[in-house]
Amino acid sequence: MSQPKEGAHEQQLRQEPLRSREQAPPAGQAPQSRSALGRWARLSLSLALDLLYPRPCAICGRRLGLSERCLCLECASRLPRYHEEHTCASERLLGSPLIRSLSALSIYHHDEDSHRLITSLKYSGYRELAPFIIRTALSEGRLRPQRGDIDLILPVPIEPQRLAYRGYNQAMLLAEALAAYYGCPARADYLGRYRGSHSQTTLHRQQRMLNAQRAFYLNKVALQQGVLQGQRVLLVDDLLTTGSTLHALCDLLEEAGVAEVHVFVAAVAIRAV
């Protein structure tokens, strides 16, 4: 292998840390680069904390056993599952010609187990719930689109001030977990929510519909570059109520030339309030 030219020496030095990050450390040795060492240290710390101070169950608050993740076995088995034939939630999405399927894990009742699951994910910083929800949905065969059916995953955006306060978008956490399964990107920058737009949580059905129509926008650069043209999109949110949010976003995606939309939500409200 030829030696680098004299003028390329500085470039080689700049590239060396990148190569170090991409290479796994030899067995029995700690990673050498700072970023890899940081990841290794965080993982070790996380494992140690899980052993010393295990997370409580997101629903009942009981201390989890070593084999339990996020929910205790009792709460996990008791969580009400979504069945289309009983709830018919797909009817709430009939107004959009783009939507091809709806997938969900749970049905949602206010002040019951499913409510505590969603609020723990959404407001309590329990980020590990997102991959747990996706793993559970996968293990139970609840994802309608198959691998190869999805080109792009988009989370329902939240208002910028809420994102800054909360530190994360729960829909993006779900989208990232789904991206690992489908092998396609999850992008949080294609759809946006206007600053100061009202949350859908406290609004009634008609108010939600009106609010959704003026709450969201499509990234202008993405629209101009045509990056969504012909794409098969998986749209992801934590909760489906009336469907007005998804309808408003599908209108934008149709404008951008998206070919079809599939929907995944962690839970479906038992009735469209």
Short mmCIF file of C-alpha atoms in Angstrom, two decimals:
data_model
loop_
_atom_site.label_atom_id
_atom_site.label_comp_id
_atom_site.label_asym_id
_atom_site.label_seq_id
_atom_site.Cartn_x
_atom_site.Cartn_y
_atom_site.Cartn_z
CA MET A 1 0.00 0.00 0.00
CA SER A 2 1.56 3.35 -1.05
CA GLN A 3 2.34 6.01 1.55
CA PRO A 4 0.17 9.14 1.49
CA LYS A 5 1.55 12.14 -0.31
CA GLU A 6 3.05 14.90 1.78
CA GLY A 7 0.12 17.19 1.10
CA ALA A 8 -2.39 14.57 2.23
CA HIS A 9 -0.88 14.12 5.69
CA GLU A 10 -3.22 16.57 7.39
CA GLN A 11 -6.22 14.96 5.69
CA GLN A 12 -5.08 11.54 6.90
CA LEU A 13 -4.88 12.83 10.48
CA ARG A 14 -8.40 14.23 10.22
CA GLN A 15 -9.77 10.93 8.93
CA GLU A 16 -8.03 8.70 11.47
CA PRO A 17 -10.56 9.22 14.33
CA LEU A 18 -13.40 8.30 11.95
CA ARG A 19 -11.75 5.00 11.07
CA SER A 20 -11.14 4.33 14.75
CA ARG A 21 -14.82 4.81 15.52
CA GLU A 22 -15.88 2.42 12.80
CA GLN A 23 -13.61 -0.42 13.93
CA ALA A 24 -14.65 -2.64 16.84
CA PRO A 25 -12.00 -3.01 19.55
CA PRO A 26 -10.15 -6.33 19.83
CA ALA A 27 -11.67 -8.86 22.21
CA GLY A 28 -10.83 -8.07 25.80
CA GLN A 29 -9.75 -4.50 25.08
CA ALA A 30 -11.60 -1.27 25.72
CA PRO A 31 -12.36 0.94 22.70
CA GLN A 32 -9.64 3.45 21.90
CA SER A 33 -11.37 6.48 20.37
CA ARG A 34 -13.04 8.99 22.67
CA SER A 35 -16.49 8.56 21.17
CA ALA A 36 -16.30 4.76 21.28
CA LEU A 37 -14.93 4.91 24.82
CA GLY A 38 -17.82 7.16 25.78
CA ARG A 39 -20.39 4.77 24.32
CA TRP A 40 -18.70 1.84 26.06
CA ALA A 41 -18.71 3.71 29.39
CA ARG A 42 -22.36 4.74 29.03
CA LEU A 43 -23.38 1.18 28.21
CA SER A 44 -21.46 -0.19 31.19
CA LEU A 45 -22.97 2.45 33.47
CA SER A 46 -26.47 1.72 32.14
CA LEU A 47 -26.08 -2.00 32.77
CA ALA A 48 -24.76 -1.37 36.28
CA LEU A 49 -27.61 1.01 37.11
CA ASP A 50 -30.16 -1.48 35.78
CA LEU A 51 -28.79 -4.06 38.19
CA LEU A 52 -28.57 -1.72 41.18
CA TYR A 53 -31.61 0.45 40.53
CA PRO A 54 -33.93 -1.30 38.07
CA ARG A 55 -36.61 0.79 36.43
CA PRO A 56 -40.08 0.40 37.93
CA CYS A 57 -42.93 -0.98 35.86
CA ALA A 58 -44.27 1.86 33.71
CA ILE A 59 -47.84 0.92 34.64
CA CYS A 60 -47.99 -0.27 38.25
CA GLY A 61 -44.67 1.09 39.53
CA ARG A 62 -43.51 -2.24 40.94
CA ARG A 63 -39.78 -2.94 40.88
CA LEU A 64 -38.96 -5.02 37.82
CA GLY A 65 -37.26 -8.38 37.98
CA LEU A 66 -34.02 -9.06 36.13
CA SER A 67 -35.89 -10.73 33.26
CA GLU A 68 -38.52 -7.98 32.96
CA ARG A 69 -38.24 -4.90 30.75
CA CYS A 70 -40.37 -1.76 31.10
CA LEU A 71 -43.50 -3.63 32.23
CA CYS A 72 -43.85 -6.36 34.81
CA LEU A 73 -45.15 -9.64 33.43
CA GLU A 74 -48.58 -9.11 34.98
CA CYS A 75 -49.09 -5.65 33.46
CA ALA A 76 -47.68 -6.74 30.11
CA SER A 77 -50.16 -9.60 29.91
CA ARG A 78 -53.05 -7.41 31.12
CA LEU A 79 -52.45 -4.56 28.64
CA PRO A 80 -55.50 -4.50 26.34
CA ARG A 81 -54.55 -5.35 22.76
CA TYR A 82 -55.90 -3.67 19.65
CA HIS A 83 -58.10 -5.75 17.35
CA GLU A 84 -59.45 -4.07 14.23
CA GLU A 85 -62.58 -6.23 14.11
CA HIS A 86 -63.63 -4.95 17.55
CA THR A 87 -62.63 -1.29 17.30
CA CYS A 88 -62.80 -0.57 13.54
CA ALA A 89 -60.38 2.33 13.97
CA SER A 90 -59.40 2.14 10.29
CA GLU A 91 -62.74 3.79 9.53
CA ARG A 92 -61.37 6.99 11.08
CA LEU A 93 -58.74 7.08 8.32
CA LEU A 94 -61.03 6.51 5.34
CA GLY A 95 -60.89 10.17 4.28
CA SER A 96 -57.32 9.85 3.00
CA PRO A 97 -56.76 7.94 -0.25
CA LEU A 98 -53.07 7.47 0.60
CA ILE A 99 -53.55 5.36 3.73
CA ARG A 100 -53.23 1.63 3.09
CA SER A 101 -53.07 0.12 6.58
CA LEU A 102 -53.23 0.76 10.32
CA SER A 103 -51.12 -1.13 12.85
CA ALA A 104 -51.35 -0.72 16.64
CA LEU A 105 -50.38 -2.52 19.81
CA SER A 106 -52.97 -1.48 22.37
CA ILE A 107 -56.39 0.07 22.80
CA TYR A 108 -56.53 3.17 24.95
CA HIS A 109 -58.83 3.79 27.91
CA HIS A 110 -58.46 6.95 29.97
CA ASP A 111 -57.21 6.28 33.53
CA GLU A 112 -56.43 2.64 32.79
CA ASP A 113 -53.25 0.66 32.06
CA SER A 114 -52.91 1.85 28.47
CA HIS A 115 -53.23 5.47 29.63
CA ARG A 116 -50.36 5.01 32.08
CA LEU A 117 -48.28 3.36 29.36
CA ILE A 118 -48.67 6.31 26.99
CA THR A 119 -48.16 8.98 29.66
CA SER A 120 -44.98 7.23 30.87
CA LEU A 121 -43.62 7.32 27.32
CA LYS A 122 -44.83 10.82 26.57
CA TYR A 123 -44.30 12.78 29.77
CA SER A 124 -42.19 10.76 32.22
CA GLY A 125 -39.01 10.35 30.18
CA TYR A 126 -39.40 6.57 29.99
CA ARG A 127 -37.74 6.39 26.56
CA GLU A 128 -37.06 2.66 26.77
CA LEU A 129 -40.79 2.11 26.32
CA ALA A 130 -40.56 2.95 22.61
CA PRO A 131 -38.36 -0.02 21.57
CA PHE A 132 -40.28 -2.19 24.05
CA ILE A 133 -43.58 -1.33 22.33
CA ILE A 134 -42.12 -2.08 18.90
CA ARG A 135 -40.54 -5.36 20.03
CA THR A 136 -43.87 -6.43 21.52
CA ALA A 137 -45.78 -5.47 18.36
CA LEU A 138 -43.28 -7.42 16.26
CA SER A 139 -43.37 -10.51 18.45
CA GLU A 140 -47.17 -10.55 18.23
CA GLY A 141 -47.23 -10.01 14.46
CA ARG A 142 -49.01 -6.66 14.69
CA LEU A 143 -47.14 -4.77 11.98
CA ARG A 144 -49.12 -4.83 8.75
CA PRO A 145 -46.42 -3.63 6.32
CA GLN A 146 -43.74 -6.23 5.67
CA ARG A 147 -40.04 -5.58 5.23
CA GLY A 148 -39.54 -4.17 1.78
CA ASP A 149 -42.94 -2.40 1.86
CA ILE A 150 -41.61 0.80 3.45
CA ASP A 151 -39.13 3.35 2.05
CA LEU A 152 -39.28 6.02 4.73
CA ILE A 153 -40.57 6.44 8.30
CA LEU A 154 -41.93 9.80 9.48
CA PRO A 155 -42.92 10.63 13.06
CA VAL A 156 -45.85 12.94 13.75
CA PRO A 157 -44.11 16.19 14.76
CA ILE A 158 -44.64 17.98 18.05
CA GLU A 159 -44.59 21.72 18.72
CA PRO A 160 -41.00 23.07 19.03
CA GLN A 161 -41.47 24.42 22.55
CA ARG A 162 -42.73 21.04 23.74
CA LEU A 163 -39.78 19.33 22.08
CA ALA A 164 -37.36 21.70 23.82
CA TYR A 165 -39.04 21.21 27.19
CA ARG A 166 -39.46 17.44 26.95
CA GLY A 167 -36.16 16.77 25.18
CA TYR A 168 -37.58 14.23 22.75
CA ASN A 169 -40.51 13.42 20.49
CA GLN A 170 -42.09 10.14 21.57
CA ALA A 171 -43.21 9.47 17.99
CA MET A 172 -39.60 9.76 16.81
CA LEU A 173 -38.50 7.22 19.45
CA LEU A 174 -41.06 4.79 18.03
CA ALA A 175 -39.98 5.65 14.48
CA GLU A 176 -36.32 4.95 15.24
CA ALA A 177 -37.19 1.55 16.68
CA LEU A 178 -39.25 0.77 13.57
CA ALA A 179 -36.43 1.95 11.31
CA ALA A 180 -34.15 -0.68 12.81
CA TYR A 181 -36.66 -3.35 11.78
CA TYR A 182 -37.54 -2.05 8.32
CA GLY A 183 -33.99 -1.04 7.44
CA CYS A 184 -34.97 2.40 6.17
CA PRO A 185 -34.45 5.93 7.47
CA ALA A 186 -36.61 7.70 10.04
CA ARG A 187 -36.67 11.45 9.36
CA ALA A 188 -37.92 14.06 11.80
CA ASP A 189 -37.15 17.03 9.54
CA TYR A 190 -39.58 16.49 6.65
CA LEU A 191 -42.74 17.30 8.62
CA GLY A 192 -43.00 20.15 11.10
CA ARG A 193 -45.42 21.68 13.53
CA TYR A 194 -45.84 25.43 13.81
CA ARG A 195 -44.69 27.10 16.99
CA GLY A 196 -47.62 27.97 19.22
CA SER A 197 -50.04 25.45 17.68
CA HIS A 198 -52.32 23.89 20.25
CA SER A 199 -51.81 20.37 21.55
CA GLN A 200 -54.50 17.95 20.42
CA THR A 201 -54.70 16.36 23.88
CA THR A 202 -57.33 18.62 25.46
CA LEU A 203 -59.40 19.34 22.34
CA HIS A 204 -62.71 17.82 21.33
CA ARG A 205 -63.30 16.16 17.97
CA GLN A 206 -64.29 19.24 15.93
CA GLN A 207 -61.58 21.34 17.57
CA ARG A 208 -58.96 18.69 16.74
CA MET A 209 -59.95 18.70 13.08
CA LEU A 210 -59.69 22.49 12.78
CA ASN A 211 -56.46 22.65 14.77
CA ALA A 212 -54.75 19.93 12.73
CA GLN A 213 -55.47 21.68 9.43
CA ARG A 214 -53.40 24.71 10.43
CA ALA A 215 -50.85 23.09 12.75
CA PHE A 216 -48.48 21.29 10.36
CA TYR A 217 -46.21 22.06 7.43
CA LEU A 218 -43.95 20.26 4.97
CA ASN A 219 -40.23 21.03 4.77
CA LYS A 220 -39.84 23.33 1.75
CA VAL A 221 -36.45 21.93 0.77
CA ALA A 222 -37.80 18.37 0.85
CA LEU A 223 -40.74 19.49 -1.29
CA GLN A 224 -38.55 21.33 -3.82
CA GLN A 225 -36.06 18.47 -4.12
CA GLY A 226 -38.83 15.90 -4.56
CA VAL A 227 -37.35 13.53 -1.97
CA LEU A 228 -40.83 12.26 -1.04
CA GLN A 229 -41.94 11.64 -4.62
CA GLY A 230 -43.13 8.05 -5.04
CA GLN A 231 -42.13 7.04 -1.50
CA ARG A 232 -43.97 4.48 0.59
CA VAL A 233 -44.20 6.10 4.00
CA LEU A 234 -44.84 4.72 7.47
CA LEU A 235 -46.39 7.50 9.58
CA VAL A 236 -45.88 6.99 13.32
CA ASP A 237 -47.61 8.40 16.40
CA ASP A 238 -48.23 7.40 19.99
CA LEU A 239 -52.04 7.63 19.98
CA LEU A 240 -54.86 7.62 17.43
CA THR A 241 -58.03 9.43 18.49
CA THR A 242 -60.13 11.04 15.74
CA GLY A 243 -57.53 10.66 13.00
CA SER A 244 -57.55 14.39 12.21
CA THR A 245 -53.79 14.74 12.72
CA LEU A 246 -53.05 11.89 10.33
CA HIS A 247 -55.48 13.27 7.75
CA ALA A 248 -53.81 16.70 7.86
CA LEU A 249 -50.35 15.16 7.45
CA CYS A 250 -51.50 12.91 4.62
CA ASP A 251 -52.78 15.97 2.76
CA LEU A 252 -49.25 17.38 2.92
CA LEU A 253 -47.67 14.09 1.90
CA GLU A 254 -50.04 13.80 -1.06
CA GLU A 255 -48.94 17.28 -2.15
CA ALA A 256 -45.33 16.05 -2.01
CA GLY A 257 -46.07 13.09 -4.27
CA VAL A 258 -45.96 10.28 -1.70
CA ALA A 259 -47.24 7.03 -3.24
CA GLU A 260 -48.84 5.47 -0.16
CA VAL A 261 -48.98 5.77 3.61
CA HIS A 262 -49.11 3.11 6.31
CA VAL A 263 -49.80 4.08 9.91
CA PHE A 264 -48.43 2.73 13.18
CA VAL A 265 -49.62 3.96 16.58
CA ALA A 266 -48.79 2.61 20.01
CA ALA A 267 -52.45 2.77 21.03
CA VAL A 268 -55.90 3.46 19.59
CA ALA A 269 -58.50 5.33 21.63
CA ILE A 270 -61.48 3.05 22.18
CA ARG A 271 -63.77 5.73 20.84
CA ALA A 272 -63.09 8.84 18.80
CA VAL A 273 -63.85 11.51 21.40
#
